């Protein structure tokens, strides 16, 4: 459209796919330590809501409260996009009648799961580790008009991924995952609750969703190497 000769244009792919760690570490000793850190039992399921924004946490907590009626072993980890919101989220969690635990202060022996506990990730650099031990991942910034967050990290870990309708900052990646059946779009609290319920009732579907996500990520890697090859040709 700008008038560039089409012979000078090469489509090499999206380098974001190359930046995602593609090793599924679930079930190794390190992951067992992270489940232990949360005081989780073998039968407990973990819903990790990553990179959430203000106005979104309420939707997730509402859905979680309703899910607990049928799934009392479901645990929730809220990981705000900005960790400085941790205290704000704690107040919100308490208003819903839940017990709140900051990850920075969590010790298995001190966690009281009655009433239901909501974990709050108030540290930096650990989200990937908690994604790795989660059973379902919701990627935030997407139920409100923030544009979403990167879904490739949980995809690299073969986690079943759910996100909201506002993924315009990652539009092409989100569309690719939806077309490939490698992620699920929900538009509101009710759809979020029902999709989580469906994945909990049908764990084989959750595993398949995660498998497709990782497969799609691996299939789309290699753009960085292709770019380097083209640049090297010009440098010659």
PDB file of C-alpha atoms in Angstrom:
ATOM      1  CA  UNK A   1       0.000   0.000   0.000  1.00  0.00           C
ATOM      2  CA  UNK A   2       2.988   2.307   0.579  1.00  0.00           C
ATOM      3  CA  UNK A   3       4.429   1.529  -2.830  1.00  0.00           C
ATOM      4  CA  UNK A   4       7.270  -0.795  -1.748  1.00  0.00           C
ATOM      5  CA  UNK A   5       8.304  -3.363  -4.335  1.00  0.00           C
ATOM      6  CA  UNK A   6       6.702  -6.642  -3.202  1.00  0.00           C
ATOM      7  CA  UNK A   7       9.944  -8.463  -4.053  1.00  0.00           C
ATOM      8  CA  UNK A   8      11.635  -6.566  -1.228  1.00  0.00           C
ATOM      9  CA  UNK A   9       9.109  -7.702   1.374  1.00  0.00           C
ATOM     10  CA  UNK A  10       9.532 -10.948   3.291  1.00  0.00           C
ATOM     11  CA  UNK A  11       7.132 -12.301   5.906  1.00  0.00           C
ATOM     12  CA  UNK A  12       9.157 -14.207   8.473  1.00  0.00           C
ATOM     13  CA  UNK A  13       6.655 -14.694  11.288  1.00  0.00           C
ATOM     14  CA  UNK A  14       6.257 -13.353  14.821  1.00  0.00           C
ATOM     15  CA  UNK A  15       9.366 -13.282  17.021  1.00  0.00           C
ATOM     16  CA  UNK A  16       7.206 -13.342  20.170  1.00  0.00           C
ATOM     17  CA  UNK A  17       6.808 -17.087  19.638  1.00  0.00           C
ATOM     18  CA  UNK A  18      10.585 -17.493  19.936  1.00  0.00           C
ATOM     19  CA  UNK A  19      10.699 -15.626  23.229  1.00  0.00           C
ATOM     20  CA  UNK A  20       8.420 -18.078  25.031  1.00  0.00           C
ATOM     21  CA  UNK A  21      10.117 -20.818  26.997  1.00  0.00           C
ATOM     22  CA  UNK A  22       8.924 -24.053  25.432  1.00  0.00           C
ATOM     23  CA  UNK A  23       9.751 -26.528  28.172  1.00  0.00           C
ATOM     24  CA  UNK A  24       6.807 -28.042  30.001  1.00  0.00           C
ATOM     25  CA  UNK A  25       8.172 -28.448  33.526  1.00  0.00           C
ATOM     26  CA  UNK A  26       4.990 -29.698  35.143  1.00  0.00           C
ATOM     27  CA  UNK A  27       5.351 -32.547  37.631  1.00  0.00           C
ATOM     28  CA  UNK A  28       9.079 -32.065  38.237  1.00  0.00           C
ATOM     29  CA  UNK A  29      10.537 -31.428  41.682  1.00  0.00           C
ATOM     30  CA  UNK A  30      10.534 -27.649  41.318  1.00  0.00           C
ATOM     31  CA  UNK A  31       6.849 -27.579  40.462  1.00  0.00           C
ATOM     32  CA  UNK A  32       6.079 -29.848  43.408  1.00  0.00           C
ATOM     33  CA  UNK A  33       7.765 -27.239  45.606  1.00  0.00           C
ATOM     34  CA  UNK A  34       5.485 -24.519  44.250  1.00  0.00           C
ATOM     35  CA  UNK A  35       2.369 -26.585  44.943  1.00  0.00           C
ATOM     36  CA  UNK A  36       3.737 -27.236  48.411  1.00  0.00           C
ATOM     37  CA  UNK A  37       4.275 -23.510  48.870  1.00  0.00           C
ATOM     38  CA  UNK A  38       0.533 -23.071  48.382  1.00  0.00           C
ATOM     39  CA  UNK A  39      -0.303 -25.946  50.713  1.00  0.00           C
ATOM     40  CA  UNK A  40      -2.161 -27.738  47.913  1.00  0.00           C
ATOM     41  CA  UNK A  41      -3.300 -31.336  48.208  1.00  0.00           C
ATOM     42  CA  UNK A  42      -3.104 -33.844  45.361  1.00  0.00           C
ATOM     43  CA  UNK A  43      -6.809 -33.405  44.588  1.00  0.00           C
ATOM     44  CA  UNK A  44      -6.763 -29.599  44.643  1.00  0.00           C
ATOM     45  CA  UNK A  45      -7.150 -27.715  41.368  1.00  0.00           C
ATOM     46  CA  UNK A  46      -5.554 -24.334  40.807  1.00  0.00           C
ATOM     47  CA  UNK A  47      -7.006 -21.540  38.694  1.00  0.00           C
ATOM     48  CA  UNK A  48      -4.328 -18.930  37.949  1.00  0.00           C
ATOM     49  CA  UNK A  49      -5.583 -15.519  36.831  1.00  0.00           C
ATOM     50  CA  UNK A  50      -2.507 -13.767  35.477  1.00  0.00           C
ATOM     51  CA  UNK A  51      -1.835 -10.081  34.792  1.00  0.00           C
ATOM     52  CA  UNK A  52      -5.242  -8.911  35.997  1.00  0.00           C
ATOM     53  CA  UNK A  53      -6.333  -5.274  36.104  1.00  0.00           C
ATOM     54  CA  UNK A  54      -8.661  -3.262  38.322  1.00  0.00           C
ATOM     55  CA  UNK A  55     -12.278  -4.027  37.452  1.00  0.00           C
ATOM     56  CA  UNK A  56     -11.369  -7.529  36.366  1.00  0.00           C
ATOM     57  CA  UNK A  57     -10.585  -9.050  39.753  1.00  0.00           C
ATOM     58  CA  UNK A  58     -14.210  -8.598  40.836  1.00  0.00           C
ATOM     59  CA  UNK A  59     -15.436 -10.590  37.830  1.00  0.00           C
ATOM     60  CA  UNK A  60     -12.999 -13.407  38.570  1.00  0.00           C
ATOM     61  CA  UNK A  61     -13.878 -13.480  42.274  1.00  0.00           C
ATOM     62  CA  UNK A  62     -17.606 -13.588  41.477  1.00  0.00           C
ATOM     63  CA  UNK A  63     -17.092 -16.528  39.121  1.00  0.00           C
ATOM     64  CA  UNK A  64     -14.834 -18.258  41.652  1.00  0.00           C
ATOM     65  CA  UNK A  65     -17.371 -17.862  44.457  1.00  0.00           C
ATOM     66  CA  UNK A  66     -20.039 -19.518  42.334  1.00  0.00           C
ATOM     67  CA  UNK A  67     -17.695 -22.317  41.245  1.00  0.00           C
ATOM     68  CA  UNK A  68     -16.808 -23.189  44.843  1.00  0.00           C
ATOM     69  CA  UNK A  69     -20.337 -24.461  45.432  1.00  0.00           C
ATOM     70  CA  UNK A  70     -19.669 -27.326  43.031  1.00  0.00           C
ATOM     71  CA  UNK A  71     -15.868 -27.478  43.217  1.00  0.00           C
ATOM     72  CA  UNK A  72     -14.767 -26.921  46.844  1.00  0.00           C
ATOM     73  CA  UNK A  73     -11.213 -28.094  46.035  1.00  0.00           C
ATOM     74  CA  UNK A  74     -10.686 -25.312  43.478  1.00  0.00           C
ATOM     75  CA  UNK A  75      -8.074 -22.753  44.547  1.00  0.00           C
ATOM     76  CA  UNK A  76      -7.534 -19.306  43.028  1.00  0.00           C
ATOM     77  CA  UNK A  77      -4.311 -17.398  42.453  1.00  0.00           C
ATOM     78  CA  UNK A  78      -4.715 -13.720  41.510  1.00  0.00           C
ATOM     79  CA  UNK A  79      -1.623 -12.214  39.901  1.00  0.00           C
ATOM     80  CA  UNK A  80      -2.154  -8.485  39.288  1.00  0.00           C
ATOM     81  CA  UNK A  81      -0.372  -6.921  36.319  1.00  0.00           C
ATOM     82  CA  UNK A  82       0.955  -4.329  38.779  1.00  0.00           C
ATOM     83  CA  UNK A  83       2.050  -5.964  42.069  1.00  0.00           C
ATOM     84  CA  UNK A  84       1.600  -2.673  43.936  1.00  0.00           C
ATOM     85  CA  UNK A  85      -2.153  -3.392  43.724  1.00  0.00           C
ATOM     86  CA  UNK A  86      -1.728  -6.368  46.078  1.00  0.00           C
ATOM     87  CA  UNK A  87      -3.170  -4.582  49.126  1.00  0.00           C
ATOM     88  CA  UNK A  88      -6.123  -3.339  47.087  1.00  0.00           C
ATOM     89  CA  UNK A  89      -6.816  -6.892  45.967  1.00  0.00           C
ATOM     90  CA  UNK A  90      -6.498  -8.174  49.530  1.00  0.00           C
ATOM     91  CA  UNK A  91      -9.301  -5.833  50.636  1.00  0.00           C
ATOM     92  CA  UNK A  92     -11.415  -7.019  47.730  1.00  0.00           C
ATOM     93  CA  UNK A  93     -10.783 -10.687  48.537  1.00  0.00           C
ATOM     94  CA  UNK A  94     -11.780 -10.155  52.165  1.00  0.00           C
ATOM     95  CA  UNK A  95     -14.997  -8.427  51.077  1.00  0.00           C
ATOM     96  CA  UNK A  96     -15.949 -11.616  49.258  1.00  0.00           C
ATOM     97  CA  UNK A  97     -15.458 -13.586  52.474  1.00  0.00           C
ATOM     98  CA  UNK A  98     -12.285 -15.354  51.402  1.00  0.00           C
ATOM     99  CA  UNK A  99      -9.044 -15.836  53.270  1.00  0.00           C
ATOM    100  CA  UNK A 100      -6.199 -13.982  51.489  1.00  0.00           C
ATOM    101  CA  UNK A 101      -2.560 -15.049  51.419  1.00  0.00           C
ATOM    102  CA  UNK A 102       0.291 -13.072  49.886  1.00  0.00           C
ATOM    103  CA  UNK A 103       2.721 -15.312  48.045  1.00  0.00           C
ATOM    104  CA  UNK A 104       5.652 -13.423  49.560  1.00  0.00           C
ATOM    105  CA  UNK A 105       4.461 -14.469  53.030  1.00  0.00           C
ATOM    106  CA  UNK A 106       2.992 -17.904  52.313  1.00  0.00           C
ATOM    107  CA  UNK A 107       4.121 -20.897  54.346  1.00  0.00           C
ATOM    108  CA  UNK A 108       2.348 -24.274  53.987  1.00  0.00           C
ATOM    109  CA  UNK A 109       1.977 -24.645  57.746  1.00  0.00           C
ATOM    110  CA  UNK A 110       0.285 -21.258  58.170  1.00  0.00           C
ATOM    111  CA  UNK A 111      -2.226 -21.394  55.322  1.00  0.00           C
ATOM    112  CA  UNK A 112      -5.806 -21.841  56.487  1.00  0.00           C
ATOM    113  CA  UNK A 113      -7.946 -23.101  53.606  1.00  0.00           C
ATOM    114  CA  UNK A 114     -11.139 -22.578  55.591  1.00  0.00           C
ATOM    115  CA  UNK A 115     -12.732 -20.314  54.535  1.00  0.00           C
ATOM    116  CA  UNK A 116     -11.574 -20.646  50.943  1.00  0.00           C
ATOM    117  CA  UNK A 117      -8.155 -19.136  50.354  1.00  0.00           C
ATOM    118  CA  UNK A 118      -7.282 -16.785  47.513  1.00  0.00           C
ATOM    119  CA  UNK A 119      -3.558 -16.439  46.848  1.00  0.00           C
ATOM    120  CA  UNK A 120      -2.261 -13.035  45.760  1.00  0.00           C
ATOM    121  CA  UNK A 121       0.970 -12.921  43.776  1.00  0.00           C
ATOM    122  CA  UNK A 122       2.716  -9.834  45.149  1.00  0.00           C
ATOM    123  CA  UNK A 123       6.183 -10.673  43.808  1.00  0.00           C
ATOM    124  CA  UNK A 124       7.851 -10.158  40.424  1.00  0.00           C
ATOM    125  CA  UNK A 125       9.219 -12.921  38.207  1.00  0.00           C
ATOM    126  CA  UNK A 126       7.226 -15.862  39.570  1.00  0.00           C
ATOM    127  CA  UNK A 127       4.122 -15.853  37.401  1.00  0.00           C
ATOM    128  CA  UNK A 128       5.538 -18.447  35.014  1.00  0.00           C
ATOM    129  CA  UNK A 129       6.275 -20.801  37.914  1.00  0.00           C
ATOM    130  CA  UNK A 130       2.701 -20.607  39.148  1.00  0.00           C
ATOM    131  CA  UNK A 131       1.363 -20.998  35.612  1.00  0.00           C
ATOM    132  CA  UNK A 132       3.356 -24.235  35.499  1.00  0.00           C
ATOM    133  CA  UNK A 133       1.485 -25.720  38.474  1.00  0.00           C
ATOM    134  CA  UNK A 134      -1.944 -24.420  37.531  1.00  0.00           C
ATOM    135  CA  UNK A 135      -4.715 -26.505  36.021  1.00  0.00           C
ATOM    136  CA  UNK A 136      -6.417 -23.623  34.202  1.00  0.00           C
ATOM    137  CA  UNK A 137      -5.032 -20.205  33.220  1.00  0.00           C
ATOM    138  CA  UNK A 138      -7.006 -17.031  32.691  1.00  0.00           C
ATOM    139  CA  UNK A 139      -4.964 -14.273  31.018  1.00  0.00           C
ATOM    140  CA  UNK A 140      -6.041 -10.855  32.223  1.00  0.00           C
ATOM    141  CA  UNK A 141      -6.367  -7.386  30.800  1.00  0.00           C
ATOM    142  CA  UNK A 142      -8.923  -8.949  28.498  1.00  0.00           C
ATOM    143  CA  UNK A 143     -12.278  -8.794  30.306  1.00  0.00           C
ATOM    144  CA  UNK A 144     -11.927  -5.006  30.397  1.00  0.00           C
ATOM    145  CA  UNK A 145     -10.613  -2.703  27.684  1.00  0.00           C
ATOM    146  CA  UNK A 146      -6.882  -2.995  28.424  1.00  0.00           C
ATOM    147  CA  UNK A 147      -5.942  -4.977  25.323  1.00  0.00           C
ATOM    148  CA  UNK A 148      -4.996  -8.259  26.964  1.00  0.00           C
ATOM    149  CA  UNK A 149      -1.639  -9.789  27.893  1.00  0.00           C
ATOM    150  CA  UNK A 150       0.700 -12.266  26.248  1.00  0.00           C
ATOM    151  CA  UNK A 151      -0.765 -15.787  26.172  1.00  0.00           C
ATOM    152  CA  UNK A 152       2.414 -17.462  24.902  1.00  0.00           C
ATOM    153  CA  UNK A 153       3.927 -18.145  28.323  1.00  0.00           C
ATOM    154  CA  UNK A 154       1.107 -20.440  29.512  1.00  0.00           C
ATOM    155  CA  UNK A 155       0.952 -21.878  25.989  1.00  0.00           C
ATOM    156  CA  UNK A 156       4.617 -22.912  26.270  1.00  0.00           C
ATOM    157  CA  UNK A 157       3.647 -24.793  29.419  1.00  0.00           C
ATOM    158  CA  UNK A 158       0.731 -26.556  27.717  1.00  0.00           C
ATOM    159  CA  UNK A 159      -1.813 -24.936  30.031  1.00  0.00           C
ATOM    160  CA  UNK A 160      -5.476 -24.581  28.974  1.00  0.00           C
ATOM    161  CA  UNK A 161      -5.901 -20.853  28.314  1.00  0.00           C
ATOM    162  CA  UNK A 162      -8.962 -18.635  28.702  1.00  0.00           C
ATOM    163  CA  UNK A 163      -9.111 -14.928  27.876  1.00  0.00           C
ATOM    164  CA  UNK A 164     -11.694 -12.181  27.451  1.00  0.00           C
ATOM    165  CA  UNK A 165     -12.872 -10.274  24.343  1.00  0.00           C
ATOM    166  CA  UNK A 166     -10.422  -7.339  24.609  1.00  0.00           C
ATOM    167  CA  UNK A 167      -7.193  -8.762  23.190  1.00  0.00           C
ATOM    168  CA  UNK A 168      -6.432  -5.971  20.716  1.00  0.00           C
ATOM    169  CA  UNK A 169      -2.796  -5.636  21.842  1.00  0.00           C
ATOM    170  CA  UNK A 170      -2.287  -9.283  20.850  1.00  0.00           C
ATOM    171  CA  UNK A 171      -4.924  -9.471  18.146  1.00  0.00           C
ATOM    172  CA  UNK A 172      -3.125 -11.687  15.623  1.00  0.00           C
ATOM    173  CA  UNK A 173      -1.870 -14.168  18.229  1.00  0.00           C
ATOM    174  CA  UNK A 174      -5.291 -14.381  19.922  1.00  0.00           C
ATOM    175  CA  UNK A 175      -7.045 -14.967  16.590  1.00  0.00           C
ATOM    176  CA  UNK A 176      -4.553 -17.664  15.631  1.00  0.00           C
ATOM    177  CA  UNK A 177      -5.116 -19.501  18.905  1.00  0.00           C
ATOM    178  CA  UNK A 178      -8.897 -19.275  18.618  1.00  0.00           C
ATOM    179  CA  UNK A 179      -8.949 -20.459  15.004  1.00  0.00           C
ATOM    180  CA  UNK A 180      -6.705 -23.383  15.963  1.00  0.00           C
ATOM    181  CA  UNK A 181      -8.840 -24.368  18.953  1.00  0.00           C
ATOM    182  CA  UNK A 182      -5.868 -23.680  21.235  1.00  0.00           C
ATOM    183  CA  UNK A 183      -7.553 -21.188  23.588  1.00  0.00           C
ATOM    184  CA  UNK A 184     -11.045 -20.168  24.689  1.00  0.00           C
ATOM    185  CA  UNK A 185     -12.715 -16.753  24.526  1.00  0.00           C
ATOM    186  CA  UNK A 186     -15.234 -15.717  27.198  1.00  0.00           C
ATOM    187  CA  UNK A 187     -17.165 -12.459  27.189  1.00  0.00           C
ATOM    188  CA  UNK A 188     -18.371 -12.107  30.771  1.00  0.00           C
ATOM    189  CA  UNK A 189     -18.523 -13.614  34.261  1.00  0.00           C
ATOM    190  CA  UNK A 190     -21.116 -16.249  33.378  1.00  0.00           C
ATOM    191  CA  UNK A 191     -19.169 -17.502  30.373  1.00  0.00           C
ATOM    192  CA  UNK A 192     -15.973 -17.533  32.432  1.00  0.00           C
ATOM    193  CA  UNK A 193     -17.654 -19.614  35.139  1.00  0.00           C
ATOM    194  CA  UNK A 194     -19.168 -22.054  32.662  1.00  0.00           C
ATOM    195  CA  UNK A 195     -15.932 -22.573  30.723  1.00  0.00           C
ATOM    196  CA  UNK A 196     -13.942 -23.206  33.899  1.00  0.00           C
ATOM    197  CA  UNK A 197     -16.668 -25.609  35.032  1.00  0.00           C
ATOM    198  CA  UNK A 198     -16.525 -27.448  31.715  1.00  0.00           C
ATOM    199  CA  UNK A 199     -12.737 -27.845  31.906  1.00  0.00           C
ATOM    200  CA  UNK A 200     -12.932 -29.094  35.498  1.00  0.00           C
ATOM    201  CA  UNK A 201     -15.636 -31.611  34.623  1.00  0.00           C
ATOM    202  CA  UNK A 202     -13.758 -32.752  31.518  1.00  0.00           C
ATOM    203  CA  UNK A 203     -10.025 -32.762  32.318  1.00  0.00           C
ATOM    204  CA  UNK A 204      -9.323 -34.539  29.041  1.00  0.00           C
ATOM    205  CA  UNK A 205     -10.577 -31.425  27.228  1.00  0.00           C
ATOM    206  CA  UNK A 206      -8.318 -29.242  29.362  1.00  0.00           C
ATOM    207  CA  UNK A 207      -5.316 -31.402  28.490  1.00  0.00           C
ATOM    208  CA  UNK A 208      -6.166 -31.273  24.798  1.00  0.00           C
ATOM    209  CA  UNK A 209      -6.565 -27.497  24.892  1.00  0.00           C
ATOM    210  CA  UNK A 210      -3.146 -27.171  26.510  1.00  0.00           C
ATOM    211  CA  UNK A 211      -1.592 -29.609  24.048  1.00  0.00           C
ATOM    212  CA  UNK A 212      -2.896 -27.615  21.082  1.00  0.00           C
ATOM    213  CA  UNK A 213      -1.573 -24.392  22.604  1.00  0.00           C
ATOM    214  CA  UNK A 214       1.953 -25.720  22.953  1.00  0.00           C
ATOM    215  CA  UNK A 215       1.853 -27.396  19.551  1.00  0.00           C
ATOM    216  CA  UNK A 216       0.775 -24.133  17.930  1.00  0.00           C
ATOM    217  CA  UNK A 217       3.538 -22.203  19.668  1.00  0.00           C
ATOM    218  CA  UNK A 218       6.218 -24.656  18.541  1.00  0.00           C
ATOM    219  CA  UNK A 219       4.840 -24.645  15.007  1.00  0.00           C
ATOM    220  CA  UNK A 220       5.184 -20.861  14.775  1.00  0.00           C
ATOM    221  CA  UNK A 221       8.709 -20.540  16.140  1.00  0.00           C
ATOM    222  CA  UNK A 222      11.713 -19.679  13.979  1.00  0.00           C
ATOM    223  CA  UNK A 223      11.043 -16.077  12.912  1.00  0.00           C
ATOM    224  CA  UNK A 224      14.127 -14.773  14.741  1.00  0.00           C
ATOM    225  CA  UNK A 225      16.433 -17.187  12.938  1.00  0.00           C
ATOM    226  CA  UNK A 226      14.864 -16.318   9.582  1.00  0.00           C
ATOM    227  CA  UNK A 227      15.351 -12.615  10.304  1.00  0.00           C
ATOM    228  CA  UNK A 228      19.014 -13.152  11.206  1.00  0.00           C
ATOM    229  CA  UNK A 229      19.623 -15.008   7.941  1.00  0.00           C
ATOM    230  CA  UNK A 230      18.150 -12.139   5.911  1.00  0.00           C
ATOM    231  CA  UNK A 231      20.166  -9.529   7.845  1.00  0.00           C
ATOM    232  CA  UNK A 232      23.377 -11.545   7.364  1.00  0.00           C
ATOM    233  CA  UNK A 233      22.803 -11.537   3.615  1.00  0.00           C
ATOM    234  CA  UNK A 234      22.679  -7.708   3.638  1.00  0.00           C
ATOM    235  CA  UNK A 235      25.791  -7.501   5.820  1.00  0.00           C
ATOM    236  CA  UNK A 236      27.757  -9.493   3.239  1.00  0.00           C
TER     237      UNK A 236
END
